XYZ file of C-alpha atoms in Angstrom:
715
model
C -22.669 61.372 13.585
C -19.431 59.770 14.229
C -20.429 58.820 17.356
C -23.523 57.817 16.254
C -21.530 55.470 13.843
C -19.316 54.216 17.082
C -22.351 53.593 18.883
C -24.088 51.684 15.939
C -20.677 49.531 16.152
C -20.569 48.822 19.741
C -24.194 47.792 19.509
C -23.370 45.184 17.013
C -19.856 44.227 18.617
C -21.351 41.198 20.193
C -22.911 39.965 17.420
C -19.378 39.662 15.172
C -17.930 36.582 16.144
C -15.168 35.231 13.759
C -15.664 31.350 12.603
C -19.699 31.905 12.530
C -20.288 30.108 15.670
C -22.199 32.276 18.100
C -23.533 32.786 22.104
C -25.770 35.116 22.859
C -27.765 35.580 26.583
C -31.519 34.667 27.365
C -35.077 35.577 26.205
C -36.654 34.381 29.320
C -34.850 32.777 33.017
C -36.195 29.300 33.163
C -35.246 29.236 36.655
C -37.727 31.989 37.566
C -40.636 31.161 35.100
C -40.253 27.175 36.667
C -39.998 28.974 40.220
C -43.856 31.110 39.645
C -45.475 27.659 37.707
C -44.883 26.266 41.042
C -45.295 29.475 43.839
C -49.023 30.220 44.049
C -49.061 33.377 46.287
C -51.894 34.348 48.998
C -55.419 35.186 47.670
C -55.411 37.921 45.221
C -55.115 41.162 47.045
C -57.391 44.433 44.794
C -55.817 48.319 44.320
C -54.202 49.495 47.552
C -51.189 51.410 48.939
C -48.157 49.432 49.630
C -46.254 51.003 52.367
C -43.354 49.048 54.994
C -42.647 49.097 58.207
C -39.341 50.739 58.682
C -36.128 49.013 59.538
C -33.917 49.194 62.261
C -29.373 49.327 62.095
C -28.002 46.906 61.729
C -29.149 46.268 57.780
C -27.110 43.208 56.307
C -27.625 41.065 53.078
C -25.066 38.080 51.866
C -27.949 36.532 49.329
C -26.701 32.930 50.769
C -30.148 32.732 52.465
C -32.749 33.420 50.003
C -33.525 32.226 46.320
C -34.783 33.484 43.315
C -36.282 36.533 44.324
C -34.695 39.021 47.369
C -35.595 39.313 51.267
C -38.446 40.911 51.016
C -37.408 41.193 54.959
C -35.096 43.419 53.593
C -36.384 44.991 49.817
C -39.509 46.096 48.250
C -38.745 44.550 44.935
C -38.013 41.171 43.910
C -36.540 42.189 40.223
C -33.308 41.578 40.933
C -31.973 37.594 40.496
C -31.035 35.520 43.721
C -28.721 33.070 42.304
C -25.162 31.668 42.483
C -24.382 30.564 38.886
C -24.091 33.810 36.934
C -20.862 35.179 39.640
C -17.016 33.924 39.619
C -15.991 33.757 43.339
C -18.041 35.994 45.292
C -17.509 37.339 48.434
C -19.626 33.889 49.714
C -22.434 31.869 48.367
C -25.131 33.878 46.079
C -25.458 37.292 45.102
C -28.304 39.411 43.396
C -27.899 39.929 39.894
C -29.243 43.001 37.419
C -29.929 42.226 34.511
C -32.694 43.092 31.556
C -35.148 40.470 32.764
C -38.121 41.687 35.124
C -39.660 39.884 37.889
C -40.961 37.219 35.529
C -38.360 36.694 33.617
C -39.238 38.107 31.333
C -37.577 41.225 28.918
C -38.759 44.323 29.786
C -41.156 45.323 27.519
C -40.358 48.126 27.874
C -36.651 47.396 26.707
C -34.350 49.260 23.704
C -31.417 49.404 21.826
C -30.661 52.715 23.651
C -29.964 52.666 27.277
C -33.101 52.116 30.120
C -33.096 51.610 33.161
C -33.676 47.525 34.052
C -33.739 46.163 37.152
C -34.232 47.747 40.768
C -32.967 46.790 43.569
C -35.078 48.480 46.603
C -34.448 48.449 50.470
C -36.783 49.252 52.950
C -36.471 52.312 55.078
C -34.488 52.318 57.182
C -34.880 53.921 60.743
C -31.505 56.731 60.492
C -32.662 59.205 62.802
C -32.381 57.084 65.656
C -30.882 54.192 66.801
C -31.223 51.067 70.553
C -28.364 52.367 72.595
C -28.077 49.639 75.103
C -25.758 52.086 77.090
C -28.740 53.471 78.091
C -31.440 51.237 77.187
C -33.153 52.964 75.098
C -33.536 55.399 72.019
C -30.781 57.934 70.768
C -30.928 60.229 68.035
C -28.526 59.290 65.140
C -26.120 61.816 63.838
C -23.468 62.070 61.184
C -21.108 62.151 64.011
C -21.895 58.495 64.810
C -20.428 56.977 61.432
C -22.538 55.662 59.152
C -21.485 53.981 56.412
C -22.963 52.044 53.478
C -20.591 49.435 51.786
C -21.192 46.203 49.431
C -19.342 44.273 46.626
C -19.859 44.079 42.728
C -18.745 42.474 39.988
C -20.062 43.048 36.095
C -20.885 40.305 33.550
C -19.189 37.098 35.652
C -20.675 34.445 33.793
C -22.991 36.375 31.818
C -23.091 39.235 29.699
C -20.806 42.079 29.499
C -22.419 45.816 30.201
C -21.736 47.957 27.688
C -19.486 51.099 28.768
C -22.547 53.345 28.578
C -24.420 50.604 30.383
C -23.740 51.190 34.038
C -24.703 50.210 37.804
C -25.961 53.333 39.696
C -26.372 53.891 43.546
C -29.009 56.077 45.031
C -30.235 57.509 48.576
C -33.448 58.058 49.234
C -36.918 58.586 50.997
C -40.602 59.740 50.721
C -42.041 62.727 49.588
C -45.655 62.313 50.737
C -47.313 61.880 46.964
C -48.945 58.733 45.879
C -48.153 57.629 42.857
C -49.252 54.272 40.840
C -46.226 51.472 40.783
C -47.419 48.016 38.540
C -49.930 45.633 37.921
C -49.782 42.963 40.186
C -49.334 38.906 39.660
C -51.456 36.234 40.843
C -52.654 32.311 39.914
C -56.129 32.144 39.151
C -57.688 28.531 38.787
C -59.547 27.940 35.152
C -62.282 26.614 36.655
C -62.987 30.325 38.444
C -62.763 32.027 35.044
C -65.324 33.462 33.003
C -65.097 32.623 29.410
C -65.639 35.476 26.406
C -68.799 34.203 25.735
C -69.893 34.824 29.119
C -70.231 30.579 30.759
C -67.868 29.761 33.163
C -65.212 27.214 32.226
C -66.236 23.681 33.365
C -64.999 20.047 32.838
C -64.056 19.707 29.584
C -63.041 23.209 28.349
C -59.420 24.331 27.581
C -57.703 27.799 27.787
C -55.389 28.311 25.243
C -52.691 30.968 25.018
C -53.520 34.515 24.091
C -57.790 33.319 24.646
C -59.300 36.235 26.284
C -60.222 35.396 29.943
C -62.330 37.596 32.537
C -62.227 37.383 36.381
C -64.567 39.276 39.385
C -64.575 42.054 37.424
C -60.964 42.275 36.095
C -60.921 42.205 32.314
C -57.532 40.270 30.970
C -56.712 39.795 27.236
C -54.632 37.349 27.282
C -53.128 34.360 29.350
C -49.359 34.064 30.570
C -49.223 30.995 29.023
C -46.516 28.346 27.029
C -49.385 25.389 26.153
C -53.134 24.968 27.071
C -54.551 24.315 30.638
C -57.465 22.450 31.651
C -60.264 22.896 34.104
C -58.121 21.689 37.239
C -55.379 24.137 36.238
C -54.255 27.222 37.468
C -52.528 29.929 35.608
C -49.856 33.141 36.478
C -51.781 36.560 35.136
C -51.442 40.046 35.606
C -54.794 42.416 37.525
C -55.333 45.288 39.633
C -53.351 48.073 40.113
C -50.249 48.671 42.961
C -49.786 52.351 44.381
C -47.072 53.359 46.298
C -45.981 56.447 48.244
C -43.357 58.230 45.893
C -40.127 58.757 46.696
C -37.172 61.369 45.912
C -33.700 60.196 44.946
C -30.591 61.250 44.776
C -27.689 60.051 42.094
C -24.462 58.526 44.874
C -22.502 56.250 42.879
C -22.199 54.381 39.737
C -19.480 52.185 37.337
C -19.024 51.681 33.985
C -19.889 48.921 32.150
C -17.174 46.296 31.640
C -16.053 43.449 30.476
C -14.689 41.045 33.692
C -11.170 40.746 32.810
C -10.477 44.489 31.876
C -12.513 44.589 35.767
C -9.832 42.129 37.327
C -6.482 43.817 35.131
C -7.763 47.235 36.539
C -8.631 45.647 40.472
C -7.139 42.133 40.852
C -10.095 40.922 42.944
C -12.883 39.070 41.807
C -15.611 41.398 43.520
C -14.613 44.975 44.684
C -15.778 45.988 47.731
C -17.387 50.230 48.103
C -17.409 52.130 50.855
C -19.685 55.210 51.049
C -19.913 57.307 53.917
C -23.388 58.672 54.868
C -22.592 62.422 56.255
C -25.154 65.050 55.365
C -28.317 65.377 57.226
C -30.588 65.384 55.416
C -30.423 61.724 55.343
C -31.264 61.247 59.376
C -34.804 60.716 58.693
C -36.869 57.946 59.976
C -37.712 56.763 56.309
C -34.353 56.502 54.553
C -33.772 54.140 52.017
C -30.945 53.561 49.328
C -31.401 51.732 46.133
C -28.769 49.507 42.975
C -30.268 49.822 39.553
C -29.187 49.090 36.088
C -29.017 50.807 32.660
C -29.052 48.150 29.991
C -29.596 47.772 25.923
C -30.907 45.378 23.858
C -29.362 44.309 20.133
C -31.334 45.991 17.970
C -31.571 42.849 16.086
C -35.371 41.644 17.096
C -34.464 37.940 16.909
C -31.027 38.577 19.094
C -32.631 40.545 21.906
C -31.868 38.444 24.899
C -30.280 38.902 28.273
C -27.808 41.589 28.628
C -25.379 43.571 31.330
C -24.927 41.532 34.362
C -23.945 43.332 37.567
C -23.183 40.919 40.872
C -23.784 42.599 43.630
C -22.692 40.592 47.773
C -22.551 42.000 50.983
C -24.760 44.714 51.526
C -23.843 46.398 54.760
C -25.284 49.863 56.773
C -24.585 49.891 59.780
C -23.232 53.197 62.465
C -19.955 53.327 64.406
C -17.866 51.799 61.001
C -14.540 53.035 59.119
C -14.015 53.115 55.424
C -12.096 49.758 56.283
C -15.091 48.430 58.537
C -15.410 45.016 56.358
C -14.744 42.127 58.689
C -17.320 39.962 59.522
C -15.790 36.690 61.999
C -17.245 33.956 58.623
C -16.424 31.446 57.079
C -18.132 30.819 53.855
C -18.241 28.595 50.782
C -17.909 30.810 47.817
C -19.279 28.692 44.625
C -21.452 24.722 44.065
C -18.493 22.348 44.544
C -17.686 19.981 41.669
C -19.061 16.617 40.731
C -17.360 13.474 42.008
C -17.495 12.034 38.129
C -14.309 12.847 36.001
C -15.199 14.993 32.756
C -18.863 14.574 33.746
C -21.537 16.507 35.741
C -23.991 12.805 35.640
C -23.952 9.857 33.321
C -25.628 6.512 33.764
C -23.994 4.573 36.594
C -23.732 0.969 34.198
C -21.075 3.103 32.703
C -18.593 4.470 35.536
C -15.666 2.811 35.912
C -12.187 2.853 37.967
C -10.989 5.848 35.532
C -13.766 8.125 36.106
C -13.327 8.817 39.635
C -11.576 11.910 40.110
C -8.862 12.716 41.756
C -9.805 15.354 43.713
C -12.195 18.448 43.771
C -11.227 22.133 44.503
C -12.730 23.536 47.634
C -13.453 27.208 47.494
C -13.663 28.543 51.448
C -13.406 32.209 51.848
C -12.730 33.957 55.610
C -14.629 37.583 55.426
C -12.620 38.245 58.717
C -9.666 40.488 58.892
C -7.286 37.800 60.305
C -6.653 34.217 59.313
C -8.016 31.405 61.266
C -7.614 27.489 61.760
C -10.594 25.904 59.850
C -10.944 22.129 59.084
C -12.956 21.254 55.842
C -14.990 17.928 55.055
C -17.531 15.828 53.612
C -19.914 12.891 54.044
C -21.825 10.867 52.070
C -26.015 9.895 52.029
C -27.471 7.802 49.736
C -31.575 8.313 48.896
C -32.812 7.256 52.424
C -30.535 9.254 54.249
C -27.814 6.887 55.836
C -24.667 7.913 55.707
C -22.050 5.674 53.734
C -18.918 5.213 55.494
C -17.251 3.408 52.109
C -17.049 7.416 51.707
C -15.325 8.809 54.462
C -12.074 10.642 54.731
C -9.669 12.368 57.818
C -10.852 16.227 56.495
C -8.296 18.762 56.129
C -6.785 20.939 58.425
C -4.907 24.110 58.224
C -5.136 28.287 58.365
C -6.745 30.310 56.427
C -5.584 33.421 55.064
C -8.412 36.597 55.350
C -10.329 37.106 51.951
C -9.180 40.800 52.024
C -5.341 39.871 51.742
C -5.830 38.382 48.716
C -5.954 39.404 45.014
C -7.486 37.550 41.926
C -3.600 36.590 41.132
C -3.155 34.327 43.681
C -6.721 33.435 44.962
C -7.173 29.264 44.951
C -9.150 26.322 46.721
C -8.705 26.155 50.538
C -7.975 22.293 49.510
C -8.253 19.674 47.163
C -10.387 17.256 48.634
C -9.813 13.202 47.603
C -12.704 11.702 46.129
C -13.628 8.489 47.224
C -16.441 6.553 45.722
C -16.907 2.663 45.566
C -18.841 0.854 43.187
C -21.143 -1.924 45.538
C -23.272 1.877 46.053
C -24.017 2.616 42.439
C -26.826 -0.446 42.562
C -28.320 -1.903 39.375
C -31.154 1.228 38.705
C -30.759 5.275 38.474
C -29.036 6.916 42.244
C -28.167 9.606 43.347
C -26.364 10.413 46.599
C -26.098 13.394 48.967
C -22.318 15.027 49.116
C -22.289 17.092 52.279
C -19.930 19.388 52.545
C -18.718 20.752 56.248
C -16.135 23.990 57.335
C -16.408 25.508 60.445
C -13.460 27.685 62.498
C -11.559 24.681 64.952
C -11.269 27.705 67.830
C -14.904 28.596 67.358
C -17.219 25.464 65.834
C -20.263 27.864 65.486
C -18.336 29.552 62.246
C -18.731 27.263 60.011
C -20.734 26.596 56.645
C -22.303 23.975 55.165
C -23.474 23.547 51.193
C -24.610 20.478 49.443
C -23.949 18.499 46.285
C -26.719 16.012 44.622
C -24.580 13.193 43.076
C -26.780 12.037 40.028
C -26.499 8.653 37.989
C -29.156 8.464 35.310
C -29.830 7.525 32.180
C -27.594 10.397 30.228
C -24.370 11.750 29.629
C -24.376 15.460 30.902
C -20.787 17.913 30.918
C -23.562 20.694 31.902
C -24.993 20.952 36.109
C -28.462 21.649 33.823
C -27.776 25.882 34.490
C -28.065 27.791 31.308
C -26.086 30.970 30.933
C -26.441 31.668 27.623
C -27.505 30.894 24.189
C -25.084 28.885 21.404
C -25.951 28.659 17.881
C -24.828 28.685 14.005
C -26.091 31.371 11.526
C -25.567 28.517 8.029
C -27.721 26.464 6.504
C -26.579 22.844 7.386
C -24.513 23.725 10.254
C -23.881 21.060 12.398
C -23.087 21.294 16.104
C -21.712 18.240 18.170
C -20.669 17.068 21.094
C -18.231 14.510 21.935
C -18.897 11.625 24.194
C -17.148 7.886 25.272
C -18.545 4.621 26.603
C -17.354 2.328 28.536
C -18.711 -0.603 27.621
C -21.821 -1.820 24.935
C -24.739 0.241 25.494
C -27.920 1.430 23.378
C -28.543 5.172 22.000
C -32.251 5.863 22.995
C -32.256 9.166 22.162
C -31.062 12.642 23.215
C -31.688 15.300 25.337
C -31.302 19.049 24.847
C -32.015 22.152 25.824
C -33.049 24.781 23.843
C -33.870 28.356 25.312
C -36.934 30.237 24.293
C -36.404 33.168 21.565
C -38.392 36.540 20.641
C -41.593 35.859 18.453
C -40.829 31.374 18.849
C -37.812 32.940 16.013
C -35.730 29.052 16.413
C -38.849 27.244 15.480
C -36.994 25.269 12.641
C -36.588 21.822 11.907
C -33.381 20.202 12.540
C -32.645 16.774 12.540
C -30.258 14.618 14.819
C -27.087 12.966 13.863
C -24.945 10.675 15.540
C -20.993 10.641 14.461
C -17.933 7.517 14.787
C -14.792 9.445 15.524
C -11.981 10.337 13.224
C -8.653 10.873 15.268
C -10.522 13.563 18.193
C -12.911 15.014 16.047
C -16.034 13.473 13.950
C -15.636 11.263 11.221
C -18.585 9.820 9.484
C -22.400 9.868 9.571
C -23.608 6.997 11.146
C -27.430 7.730 11.620
C -29.587 11.224 10.745
C -32.747 10.878 12.725
C -36.378 12.331 11.418
C -37.150 16.226 11.289
C -37.534 17.973 15.062
C -38.044 21.272 16.195
C -37.307 22.902 19.193
C -39.698 21.741 22.167
C -40.376 23.423 25.214
C -42.258 22.567 28.625
C -43.539 25.295 30.226
C -40.627 25.240 32.864
C -38.156 25.531 29.726
C -36.518 22.201 30.891
C -34.979 19.755 29.089
C -36.721 18.047 26.037
C -36.282 14.798 25.394
C -35.892 13.487 21.067
C -36.368 9.823 20.923
C -35.070 7.693 18.113
C -38.122 6.354 17.264
C -37.002 4.300 13.780
C -34.101 2.638 14.388
C -32.414 1.005 17.566
C -28.785 2.321 17.753
C -26.186 -0.064 19.062
C -23.011 1.357 20.491
C -19.904 -0.484 21.224
C -16.818 0.752 23.662
C -16.260 3.862 21.432
C -16.072 7.917 21.203
C -19.209 9.131 19.370
C -20.118 12.070 18.492
C -24.600 13.551 19.448
C -25.463 16.908 17.941
C -28.080 18.765 15.310
C -28.066 19.762 11.623
C -29.501 22.906 11.460
C -31.639 22.932 7.421
C -32.266 27.215 7.763
C -29.065 29.887 8.603
C -31.505 30.789 11.849
C -29.924 30.937 14.828
C -31.675 27.740 17.088
C -29.959 29.013 20.398
C -29.034 25.416 22.266
C -28.336 26.248 25.882
C -25.248 26.949 26.913
C -23.669 25.526 30.775
C -20.733 28.663 32.017
C -20.123 27.074 35.363
C -18.683 23.405 33.782
C -15.962 24.305 30.688
C -15.598 21.147 28.351
C -14.740 23.106 25.054
C -12.702 20.679 24.132
C -15.640 18.057 23.649
C -17.739 20.863 21.768
C -17.653 21.216 17.563
C -19.237 22.521 15.102
C -18.993 22.632 11.469
C -20.405 25.527 8.462
C -18.898 23.299 5.578
C -15.170 24.071 5.580
C -14.434 20.867 8.378
C -14.693 20.287 11.962
C -13.509 23.338 14.209
C -13.228 23.389 18.425
C -15.173 25.933 19.944
C -13.656 28.721 21.098
C -15.945 29.403 24.153
C -15.986 28.332 27.043
C -18.565 26.431 28.738
C -20.884 23.269 27.860
C -23.570 22.357 24.618
C -26.401 21.371 26.949
C -27.022 18.025 24.790
C -27.097 14.900 26.232
C -26.855 11.693 25.210
C -29.828 9.121 26.144
C -28.578 5.257 26.539
C -30.044 2.119 28.206
C -33.163 0.108 28.018
C -36.161 2.074 26.605
C -37.613 4.672 29.169
C -40.026 2.206 30.222
C -41.765 -1.788 29.290
C -44.057 -1.507 26.975
C -47.344 -3.904 28.152
C -48.235 -6.580 26.145
C -51.157 -6.069 23.722
C -52.982 -8.339 21.782
C -51.864 -7.526 18.296
C -49.245 -3.875 17.945
C -51.553 -1.003 17.615
C -52.183 0.626 14.406
C -51.926 4.510 13.936
C -55.624 4.430 12.987
C -56.875 3.523 16.217
C -56.156 7.083 17.491
C -59.615 8.123 16.692
C -60.985 11.720 17.232
C -65.047 13.100 18.043
C -66.401 14.161 16.289
C -64.573 14.157 13.253
C -65.174 17.060 12.235
C -66.467 18.967 14.442
C -68.974 21.210 12.771
C -70.166 24.066 15.077
C -68.561 22.014 18.069
C -66.123 23.958 19.688
C -63.879 20.756 21.070
C -62.505 17.602 19.932
C -62.018 14.242 21.597
C -58.891 12.575 20.842
C -59.540 9.085 22.312
C -56.151 6.807 22.890
C -55.329 3.517 20.973
C -55.591 0.644 23.709
C -51.739 0.326 23.950
C -51.561 3.903 25.627
C -54.686 3.665 27.972
C -53.187 3.313 30.900
C -53.772 6.560 33.147
C -50.545 5.955 34.602
C -49.325 5.677 31.144
C -50.473 9.281 30.004
C -47.055 11.010 31.436
C -45.283 9.793 28.570
C -47.251 10.542 25.546
C -46.539 13.996 23.329
C -49.748 15.630 20.897
C -48.911 17.564 17.699
C -51.436 19.200 15.019
C -49.774 19.606 11.930
C -51.556 21.594 9.052
C -50.674 20.003 5.590
C -48.070 21.011 5.227
C -46.061 20.527 8.416
C -46.875 23.272 10.221
C -46.645 22.486 13.578
C -50.066 23.983 15.212
C -50.018 22.412 18.644
C -47.436 20.657 20.538
C -47.973 19.372 24.123
C -48.783 16.989 26.962
C -51.495 14.533 25.652
C -54.805 16.256 26.662
C -57.901 14.575 26.440
C -60.270 17.662 25.187
C -58.610 20.290 22.705
C -60.491 23.273 21.724
C -60.449 23.654 17.178
C -62.601 27.225 17.194
C -59.667 29.044 15.596
C -58.323 26.537 13.151
C -59.098 27.551 9.542
C -61.342 24.974 7.188
C -59.364 21.842 5.986
C -57.350 19.011 6.756
C -54.979 18.850 9.627
C -53.015 15.960 11.248
C -53.308 14.791 14.822
C -49.774 12.613 15.887
C -49.594 11.302 18.990
C -46.122 10.201 19.986
C -45.737 7.346 22.715
C -42.009 8.374 24.034
C -41.628 5.397 26.132
C -42.083 3.213 23.413
C -40.541 5.823 20.613
C -44.196 4.832 18.833
C -46.618 7.440 16.609
C -49.883 7.297 16.478
C -52.239 9.924 13.606
C -54.837 10.245 11.878
C -56.433 13.371 10.296
C -58.889 16.392 11.544
C -61.576 17.485 8.853
C -62.485 20.791 9.895
C -65.649 22.149 8.100
C -67.535 25.294 9.412
């Protein structure tokens, strides 16, 4: 009983945060979702047995050459997430992250509050029975006397969630056993115009596929559509179909690491990534189908609305070969470690017209690792190109040359940047509109210029202030009705506040679909003062790629002087709103919250993903005769009677096809419950709507204009 009580305390521990501000993980990975929506696999393949040709030694992956998913030339599965945002100071740029999100970026359906096996990272079969011997010019037998070792580096938590003590990282060795077993359901792209509707008719022009609709395709019965919004005839969706079989394998436990916080890990090891080297000495592994795999045990919160991504592990520099030793982990490589910093002081991005001399950074730190066993004299430099690829000479910097010590001689205590690179920046290149530059960073060994690395940072000047880098690692919120969470900004010249960009994380069962208000506060000696503006009611909005949403102030024009101001959210419930939180930039001194007892600075390191939108209107409104009335939004037929679809005819001011990207369509019942929200589409299926009145609302975000009309359903 004591163990059970202790276990429950540990489960709830991540939720017990003082001062009523909370951080949680993500219930989905927007990067993976975006990738899947924009990457269409090849033609559908039916049920089959999946086999792989064995690889020859050496096996090596530093995860710097692939994105999102592991390299299919080396690995058999795609559960691990390849990224550079979650680790702290990896061996080189890019790691494989294991967590509790599946290959589609969503929580595992079988996830539990008790530890369960989540992600896998499984190698392709590898030939340990023989190896090519250049001395004899042919293959020869490989034996334990050939000193075969597998090595890798790992880090718990990073910028993600802490793996608890009972949630571990595990390594196993395995091989095929001759059996075949069911593996998984394949996901693939379907075009809507190839589908059959439930009534047996094919989808045609004007038909709409809604989330949770039943769809059918070529004998493959699918009882749902993976969709966050309605899809039309010309769209495509990512859905499951057809089983895949794999050759069964026997696996043997070889190594594991218990869960740990990053701070405890650093205290114990004094390195950001710990190297593990394992000899392969048992003769049973010297065969033509040897494999190894990593997997992690994870666990979910006991509170369903808090269930989110947890238990992060990061793996780097996986290397398997013969003629190695326990200390054989060196390679003549010079590598960048993390994404370079922005050139703007205090901001990741900002409006070009607000940029002044005082916002130019003095320098940026450049972290570079020497993976060899000896020091090398290296030269680092950068050059800047504009959007047309032209090099901008005014940014030139002579560069920096110095000896770079090997990573193996460094500890977390004395780890630092190779250099702090001075920032050169000149106003004449900013022009008079949105602009971006590519900052190309280069490093190489002066004795061997072929040994080096490059990395590119895109410096953007847009119509918003941003502290965050656009990547989301956590979710932030309060648990109190009326709670306020705001971010401090400063304008250097007079401007107009048009609205606010906010990144909301998706939650289980849309638990954060609650009304909130956006507020603007003035400054009161370094903290929010008077509430100067309170918007109309909003709800969290998501696109299919879970990106920022523009919340436009439609009822007023807000003028700003050269001043400090605060923008943020006012809650109307005690539910967690789950605002995006970036852990790669740290502006916690500008994040404030108020739960009724006054303003407090946030205790969490990171940046709230709330961005003020400044400057002119998004587009110049067209000149029309007279202002469009809300009645000019028309619906046919209304009521629809037995018709399944209604046609929404746009007002004259919105009729231009090029303007439709600025239109948002929403449908509410008379109690204000939102039934539909998404980009404007001409036809909507209302077959599932019950009898009664509904409000159809069209919002022109470019001109901050609403058009509304009533819809009557009678059946």
